[in-house]
Structures are given as C-alpha cells and as structure tokens.
C-alpha cells in the first residue's frame, strides 16, 4: 500500500498519520481470533498488569503465531514504512501487542520511543518508526494513544528512566517538557474501528491513560528500523530489541484472506 505525496507531507509536518479502516472486518476477525490464545500463554514475552492476571503486552508474537507472522510482513503495514523511512531495507526492531485490557489496562507515561531505542539499544539515528494497527476499536474512553503533534521536530528530548510504571523500563519525558510541548502542539487521540492504522515518528511524544471501560483496546505495533540504522547494544532480550537485521520481505496483499481460506478448507 503506497502513501500519497500529500500523506507523506502530512506525516513530515505532524509526525503521525491516521488511516481509518485499512483492513477489512474479515481480516480483523482472523487476527483477533488469535488473541485469547496469545494472551493465555505463560511465557516471558507475555507481560501482565501489576497485581492482575490481565495481559499488558505480548512481545515478538510474529515468532510464535502464524497469523501475526503474516502481519510482520504485510505490505499494508510495511510498505508505508519503506516510504517514510526512505529505504526498501527495513527490519523489525520490536513487535508487540498492547492489550490495554478492559477495566485493568494501565497508563503509558509520556515518552518518545527513540529515547529508549537510543539509551538502551544504541540505535544510531531516529530513522525508525511505529506502525500501529488497531485490533479493537479505540475510542475516547478506553485509553487511546495520545500524541503531541509536531513534537517529533524537537529531536530526542531529555528523558528519565521509568522502571516502575511500564511493562518494561522506558525512558520518559518530564512534566515541564510535556507542558511546554502541549502548549505549542496540543494533544490528539485518533480514534477508529479495528483495522485502522496509525503511523508515527520515532521522536513523536506519546502516552495513553488507563482503561476503566469494559472495552479492551488492543493495538499491534511494528517498530520498523532501517537496516543501515541497526542497534549496536544488545542488553535487552532479543524479543524486546531484535538482533536479527534481515530485511523484511513482504507477502502478497491478500495473505490473510488466503490463510483463512486454507484453514477453512483444512477444517472441512
Ligand atoms: C507505547 O508507547 O509503546 C504503548 C502505548 C500504548 O499502547 O498505549
Ligand atoms: Mn511508545
């Protein structure tokens, strides 16, 4: 899926791009049908909310689930990344599903992802980004992702190490910085149905509140990095900061539908 010049210009200006309903309800049914199985697994990659059995994050799911393996190579997710990062050779730096579970989903503090990629993984430049796919509706109540538009233009901000709030230590921005940036850029929280996509710059400041609703807010994140910008420090596990820098080879656009058909035939 190719972005238009106008969409690329909007991304450069705002630091993010929202694309509603890119995947069909049938495709999303196949994907979300896998989630109960994924979140019920007991393994290092599946992190729970503090003091609760509710899932917070499932990491590196593409390595242990065949449907998510297709999403890691899906052209609607990966090709816009090649355009925005200016390279055909991208690898998966991180791959995760954030559950933000009904009633239990807790906050993510204000941060830039590149602060963590730089401080923890020694990623040379911010030429890396997130491609988010809504696996459930994100609405104003269930802890949608919040962005400070244009904050990516600040470059990498000073950050403190939050080892308490998140499912893994995260480098977060302080309240004075957020107050200044919000005074300039405001806050947006793009909302839409499952199958919608959010693309955002590695330096865009973002956060999300808790989820007190009965509606889980599942989001898949592909953190794509240029192969020539690979990380140089390997202190985090491979499943949280991938060390395989092989370029992603994209699958056909109809891979999910083809998989669903094959599964249906095999079951008949
Ligand atoms: C993140 O910033 O990595 C996650 C934020 C969210 O899923 O709400
Ligand atoms: Mn983040």
PDB file of C-alpha atoms in Angstrom, residues 22 121 133 175 178 188 211 233:
ATOM      1  CA  UNK A  22      -7.366  -0.197   6.199  1.00  0.00           C
ATOM      2  CA  UNK A 121      19.828  -0.196  22.320  1.00  0.00           C
ATOM      3  CA  UNK A 133      -2.773  -1.460  13.796  1.00  0.00           C
ATOM      4  CA  UNK A 175       6.059  17.178  33.140  1.00  0.00           C
ATOM      5  CA  UNK A 178       5.199  17.957  28.267  1.00  0.00           C
ATOM      6  CA  UNK A 188      -4.702  14.459  19.641  1.00  0.00           C
ATOM      7  CA  UNK A 211      -8.815   1.837  30.614  1.00  0.00           C
ATOM      8  CA  UNK A 233      23.975  -2.589  22.082  1.00  0.00           C
TER       9      UNK A 233
END
